[in-house]
XYZ file of C-alpha atoms in Angstrom:
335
model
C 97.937 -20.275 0.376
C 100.116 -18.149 3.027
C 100.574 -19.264 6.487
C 98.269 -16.223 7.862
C 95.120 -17.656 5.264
C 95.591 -21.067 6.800
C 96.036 -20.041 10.396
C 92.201 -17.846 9.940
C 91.064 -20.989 8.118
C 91.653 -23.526 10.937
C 90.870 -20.915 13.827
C 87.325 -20.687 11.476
C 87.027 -24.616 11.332
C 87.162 -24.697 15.295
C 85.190 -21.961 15.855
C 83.018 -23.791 13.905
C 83.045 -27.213 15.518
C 82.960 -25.561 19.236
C 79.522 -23.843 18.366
C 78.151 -26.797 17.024
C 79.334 -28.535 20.346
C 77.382 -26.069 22.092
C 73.961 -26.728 19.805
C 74.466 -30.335 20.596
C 74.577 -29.719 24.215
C 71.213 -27.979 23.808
C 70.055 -30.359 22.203
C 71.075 -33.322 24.194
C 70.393 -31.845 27.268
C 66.782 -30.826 26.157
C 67.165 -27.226 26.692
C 63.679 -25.288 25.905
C 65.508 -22.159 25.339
C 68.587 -22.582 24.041
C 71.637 -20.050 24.420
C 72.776 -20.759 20.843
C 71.164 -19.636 17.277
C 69.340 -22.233 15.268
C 71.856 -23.343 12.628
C 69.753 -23.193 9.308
C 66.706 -21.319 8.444
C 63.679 -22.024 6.232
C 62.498 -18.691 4.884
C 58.758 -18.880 2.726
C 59.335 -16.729 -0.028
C 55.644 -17.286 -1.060
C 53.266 -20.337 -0.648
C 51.514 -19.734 -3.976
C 52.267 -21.738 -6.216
C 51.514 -23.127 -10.187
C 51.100 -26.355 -10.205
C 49.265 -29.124 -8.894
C 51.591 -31.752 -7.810
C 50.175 -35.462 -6.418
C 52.844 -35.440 -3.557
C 52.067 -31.833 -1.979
C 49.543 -30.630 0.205
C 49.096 -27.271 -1.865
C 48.774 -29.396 -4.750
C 46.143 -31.131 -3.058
C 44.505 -28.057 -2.170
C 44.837 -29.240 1.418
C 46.561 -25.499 2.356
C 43.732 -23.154 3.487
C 45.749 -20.824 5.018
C 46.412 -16.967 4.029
C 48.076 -17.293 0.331
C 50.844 -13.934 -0.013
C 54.534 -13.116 -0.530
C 56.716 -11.779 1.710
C 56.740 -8.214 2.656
C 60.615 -7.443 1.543
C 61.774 -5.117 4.259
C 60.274 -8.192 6.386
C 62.598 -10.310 4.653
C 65.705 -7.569 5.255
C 65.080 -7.729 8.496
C 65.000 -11.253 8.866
C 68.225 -11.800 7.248
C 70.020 -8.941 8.215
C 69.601 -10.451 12.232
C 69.911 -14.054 10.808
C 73.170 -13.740 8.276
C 75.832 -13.778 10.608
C 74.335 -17.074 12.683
C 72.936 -19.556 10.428
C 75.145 -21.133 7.823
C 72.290 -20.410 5.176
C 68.872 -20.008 4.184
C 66.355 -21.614 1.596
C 64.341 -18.983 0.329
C 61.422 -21.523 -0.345
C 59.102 -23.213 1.980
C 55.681 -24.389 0.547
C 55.362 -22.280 -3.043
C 57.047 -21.497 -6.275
C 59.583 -19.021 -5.232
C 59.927 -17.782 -8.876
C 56.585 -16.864 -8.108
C 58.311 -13.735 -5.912
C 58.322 -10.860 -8.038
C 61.640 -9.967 -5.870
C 63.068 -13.026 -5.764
C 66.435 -11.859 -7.732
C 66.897 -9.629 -5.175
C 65.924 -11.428 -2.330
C 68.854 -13.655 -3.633
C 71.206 -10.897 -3.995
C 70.618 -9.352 -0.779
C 71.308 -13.112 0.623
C 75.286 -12.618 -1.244
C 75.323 -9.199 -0.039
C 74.831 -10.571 3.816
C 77.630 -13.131 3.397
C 74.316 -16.091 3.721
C 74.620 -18.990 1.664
C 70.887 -19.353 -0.368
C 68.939 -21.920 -1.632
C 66.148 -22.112 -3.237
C 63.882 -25.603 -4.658
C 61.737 -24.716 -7.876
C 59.739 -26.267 -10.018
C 61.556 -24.610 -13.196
C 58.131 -24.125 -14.899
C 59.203 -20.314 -14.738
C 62.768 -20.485 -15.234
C 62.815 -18.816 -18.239
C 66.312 -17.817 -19.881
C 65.819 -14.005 -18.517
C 65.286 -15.654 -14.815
C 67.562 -17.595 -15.220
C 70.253 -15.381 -16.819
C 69.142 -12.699 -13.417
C 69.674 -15.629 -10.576
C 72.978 -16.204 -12.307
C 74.108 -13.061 -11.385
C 72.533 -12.421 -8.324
C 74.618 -15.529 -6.666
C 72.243 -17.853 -5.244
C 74.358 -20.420 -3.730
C 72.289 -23.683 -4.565
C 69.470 -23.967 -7.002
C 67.414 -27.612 -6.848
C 66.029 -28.190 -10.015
C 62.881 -30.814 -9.654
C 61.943 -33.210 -12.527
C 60.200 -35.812 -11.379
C 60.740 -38.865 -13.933
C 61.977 -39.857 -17.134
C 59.167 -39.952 -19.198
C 56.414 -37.168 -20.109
C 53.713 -39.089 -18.551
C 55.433 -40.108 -15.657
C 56.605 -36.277 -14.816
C 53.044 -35.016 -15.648
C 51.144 -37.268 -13.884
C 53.020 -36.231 -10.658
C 53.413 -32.406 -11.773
C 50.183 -31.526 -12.665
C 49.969 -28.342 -14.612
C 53.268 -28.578 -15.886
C 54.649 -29.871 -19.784
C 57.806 -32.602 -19.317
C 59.632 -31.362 -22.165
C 59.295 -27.424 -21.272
C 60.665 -28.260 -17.842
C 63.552 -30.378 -19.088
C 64.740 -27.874 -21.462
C 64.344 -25.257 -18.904
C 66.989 -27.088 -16.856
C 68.736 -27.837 -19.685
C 69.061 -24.321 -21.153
C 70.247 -22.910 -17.279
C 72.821 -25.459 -17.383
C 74.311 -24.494 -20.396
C 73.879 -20.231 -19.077
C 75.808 -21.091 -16.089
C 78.200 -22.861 -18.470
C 78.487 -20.886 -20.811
C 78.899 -17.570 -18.297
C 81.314 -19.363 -16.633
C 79.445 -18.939 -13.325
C 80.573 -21.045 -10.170
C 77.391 -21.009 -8.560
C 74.475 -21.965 -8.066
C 75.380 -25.622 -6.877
C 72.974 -26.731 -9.390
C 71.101 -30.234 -8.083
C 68.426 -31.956 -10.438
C 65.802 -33.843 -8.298
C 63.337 -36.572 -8.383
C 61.058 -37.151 -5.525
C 61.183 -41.371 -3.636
C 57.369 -42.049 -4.743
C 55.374 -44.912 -5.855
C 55.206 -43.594 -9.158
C 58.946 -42.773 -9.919
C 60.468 -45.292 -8.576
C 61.247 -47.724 -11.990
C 62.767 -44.617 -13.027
C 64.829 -43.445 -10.517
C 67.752 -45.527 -11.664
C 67.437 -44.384 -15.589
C 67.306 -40.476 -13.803
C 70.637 -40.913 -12.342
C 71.826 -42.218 -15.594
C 70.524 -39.433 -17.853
C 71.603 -36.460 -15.680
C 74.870 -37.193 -14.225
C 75.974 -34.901 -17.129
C 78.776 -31.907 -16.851
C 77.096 -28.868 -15.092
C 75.259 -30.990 -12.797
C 76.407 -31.168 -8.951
C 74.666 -33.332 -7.909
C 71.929 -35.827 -8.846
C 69.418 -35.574 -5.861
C 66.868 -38.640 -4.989
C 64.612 -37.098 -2.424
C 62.846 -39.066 0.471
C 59.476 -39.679 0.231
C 57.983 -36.824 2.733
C 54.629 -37.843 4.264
C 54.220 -34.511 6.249
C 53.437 -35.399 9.223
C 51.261 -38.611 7.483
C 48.306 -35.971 7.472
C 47.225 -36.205 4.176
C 46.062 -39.859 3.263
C 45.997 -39.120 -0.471
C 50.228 -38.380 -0.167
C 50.545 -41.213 2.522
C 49.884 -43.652 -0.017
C 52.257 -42.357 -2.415
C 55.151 -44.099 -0.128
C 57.656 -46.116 -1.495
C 57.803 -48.751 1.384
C 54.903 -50.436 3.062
C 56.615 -50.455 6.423
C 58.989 -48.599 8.544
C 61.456 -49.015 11.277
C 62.072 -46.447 13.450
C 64.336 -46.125 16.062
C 62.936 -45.386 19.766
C 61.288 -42.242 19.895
C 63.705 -39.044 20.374
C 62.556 -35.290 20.414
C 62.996 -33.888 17.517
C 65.717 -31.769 16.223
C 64.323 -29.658 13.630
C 63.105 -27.306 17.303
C 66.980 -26.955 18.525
C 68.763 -26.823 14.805
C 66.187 -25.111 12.407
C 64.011 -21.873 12.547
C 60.844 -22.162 10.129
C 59.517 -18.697 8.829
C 56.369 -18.124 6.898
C 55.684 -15.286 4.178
C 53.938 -13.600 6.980
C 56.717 -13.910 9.616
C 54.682 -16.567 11.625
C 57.117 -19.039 13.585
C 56.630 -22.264 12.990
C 57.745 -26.364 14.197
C 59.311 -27.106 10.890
C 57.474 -27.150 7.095
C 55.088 -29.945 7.857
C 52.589 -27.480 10.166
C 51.483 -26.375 6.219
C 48.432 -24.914 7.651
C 49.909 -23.281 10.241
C 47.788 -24.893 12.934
C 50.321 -25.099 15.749
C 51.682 -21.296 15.377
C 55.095 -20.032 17.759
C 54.797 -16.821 17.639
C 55.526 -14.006 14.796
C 59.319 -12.553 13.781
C 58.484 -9.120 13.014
C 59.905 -8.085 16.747
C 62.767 -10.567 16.127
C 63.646 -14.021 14.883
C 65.834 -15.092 18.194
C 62.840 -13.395 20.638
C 60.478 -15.946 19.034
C 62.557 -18.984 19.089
C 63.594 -18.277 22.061
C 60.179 -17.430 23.521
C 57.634 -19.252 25.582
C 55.619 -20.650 22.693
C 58.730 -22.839 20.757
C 59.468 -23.791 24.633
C 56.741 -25.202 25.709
C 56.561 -27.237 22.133
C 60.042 -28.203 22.956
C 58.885 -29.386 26.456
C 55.768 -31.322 24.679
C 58.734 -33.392 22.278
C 61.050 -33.928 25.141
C 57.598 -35.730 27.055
C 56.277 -37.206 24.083
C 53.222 -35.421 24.201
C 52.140 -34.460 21.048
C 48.598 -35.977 20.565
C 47.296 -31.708 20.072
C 50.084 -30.770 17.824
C 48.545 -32.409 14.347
C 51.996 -31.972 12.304
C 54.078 -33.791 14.865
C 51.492 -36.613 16.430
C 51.822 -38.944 13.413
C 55.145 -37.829 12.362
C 57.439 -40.365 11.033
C 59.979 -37.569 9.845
C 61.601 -36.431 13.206
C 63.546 -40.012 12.627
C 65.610 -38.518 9.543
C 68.781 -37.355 10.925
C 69.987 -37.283 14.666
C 72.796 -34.711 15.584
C 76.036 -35.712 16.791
C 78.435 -33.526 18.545
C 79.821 -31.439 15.277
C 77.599 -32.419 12.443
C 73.584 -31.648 11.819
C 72.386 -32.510 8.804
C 68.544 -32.812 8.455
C 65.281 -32.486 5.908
C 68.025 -32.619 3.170
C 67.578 -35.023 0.095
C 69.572 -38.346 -0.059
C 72.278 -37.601 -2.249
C 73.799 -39.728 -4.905
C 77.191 -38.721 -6.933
């Protein structure tokens, strides 16, 4: 590495560390419309989805809202204002994003715009021609969700869906991005914290810390927003400590998009209840507009008994920023 590469490397790394000084200041100081740009986004490819899984509201059939994709110059748009602010983007909120009929290039467009990509799926769909296309199109992380050890375990939980077609699917994209000699996706096989998985997590680890595989991913149970009493008793714990009440951070750190460009709080408004506004006139004008303030000003007085996804919300105590580091609604992570 020449002296010029590392000089642009470490003037990137405190670039880097003075902007997320600045979000923290935000933050802290409970700005309602903060000066800087949110520093990861949630984009909803589509909340449609295949299955019918035991820990999700869709699942459950507890979504009414407007089922659809999203309009692709919509998405363009999105991500051609978002790419050069936030570090990167899932491409999956509530939904299968295979599901997408653009997907591939939704991911593409993503590598085109220099934004990192993610995207969590089911792998139901991920078929070797899928698989062989997100390959190529450089999707930057890829969780692959397989929830348990044993065929009636997994199907139990993923309703709809056959243990050993899923495992092979995963198996089979391993051995493509092997086999192409492909450095990304970060490839990350999951298993959801839940009553029924839990005298299998261990043996999960075990079987897929394998070559090809990043990461083996335990995900906190998610009670979104403890609105669903059917997925609240799917927790792993009977009892919680939480810390004292602080406003949340997903409001100064993460902007939440729906297929239809409606702003929202974070994923757990699923029905879209508590809307902020719409992004088709701009992501940054929404965030930054009176609606997302004034829900910013309700967290920062702890008075949230008419917002239903944040009232009995045990989730805002996940992750706290600190001055250079903000790391939130990702999965515990275990080598």
């Amino acid at each position: 590495m020449g002296i010029a590469t590392r000089v642009d490397n470490r003037i990137r790394r405190y670039k880097r560390r003075a902007t997320m000084a600045a979000k923290w200041a935000n933050y802290t100081l409970g700005n309602t419309r903060p000066w800087t740009y949110p520093d990861r986004m949630y984009l909803e490819s589509t909340n449609i989805c295949n299955l019918r899984c035991i820990m999700c509201p869709t699942g459950l059939g507890q979504v009414t809202r407007k089922k659809g994709f999203i309009d692709y110059d919509l998405f363009r748009q999105v991500v051609d204002e978002m790419a050069p602010h936030v570090k990167a983007t899932t491409l999956h909120i509530w939904g299968e994003p295979l599901l997408h009929p653009r997907i591939v290039e939704m991911i593409a467009y993503c590598r085109e715009k220099g934004l990192h990509a993610e995207i969590s799926t089911n792998a139901t769909l991920l078929t070797p021609e899928i698989s062989q296309e997100i390959l190529e199109a450089g999707l930057g992380t890829i969780y692959l969700c397989l929830d348990g050890t044993r065929p009636e375990t997994y199907e139990k939980i993923r309703r709809s869906a056959d243990f050993e077609e899923t495992r092979a699917n995963i198996l089979r994209f391993i051995e493509l991005r092997h086999a192409g000699g492909y450095p990304r996706p970060e490839v990350k096989v999951q298993i959801i914290e839940i009553q029924p998985t839990l005298d299998e997590i261990e043996e999960f680890g075990r079987i897929w810390r394998m070559p090809g595989v990043d990461r083996v991913n335990v995900k906190a149970f998610d009670s979104w927003g403890d609105q669903v009493e059917d997925i609240s008793g799917l927790r792993p714990e009977k009892e919680i400590a939480l810390p004292p009440r602080f406003h949340c951070p997903n409001l100064w750190y993460h902007v939440h998009i729906y297929w239809d460009g409606t702003l929202m709080s974070c994923d757990r408004d699923f029905n879209a209840s508590y809307p902020l506004g719409n992004v088709a006139n701009g992501v940054m004008k929404a965030w930054r507009g009176p609606q997302m303030a004034e829900l910013r000003r309700k967290h920062l007085r702890n008075d949230l008994e008419n917002v239903p996804s944040c009232s009995k919300c045990v989730e805002w105590a996940w992750w706290k920023p600190t001055l250079f580091t903000a790391q939130g609604n990702i999965p515990v992570q275990h080598s």
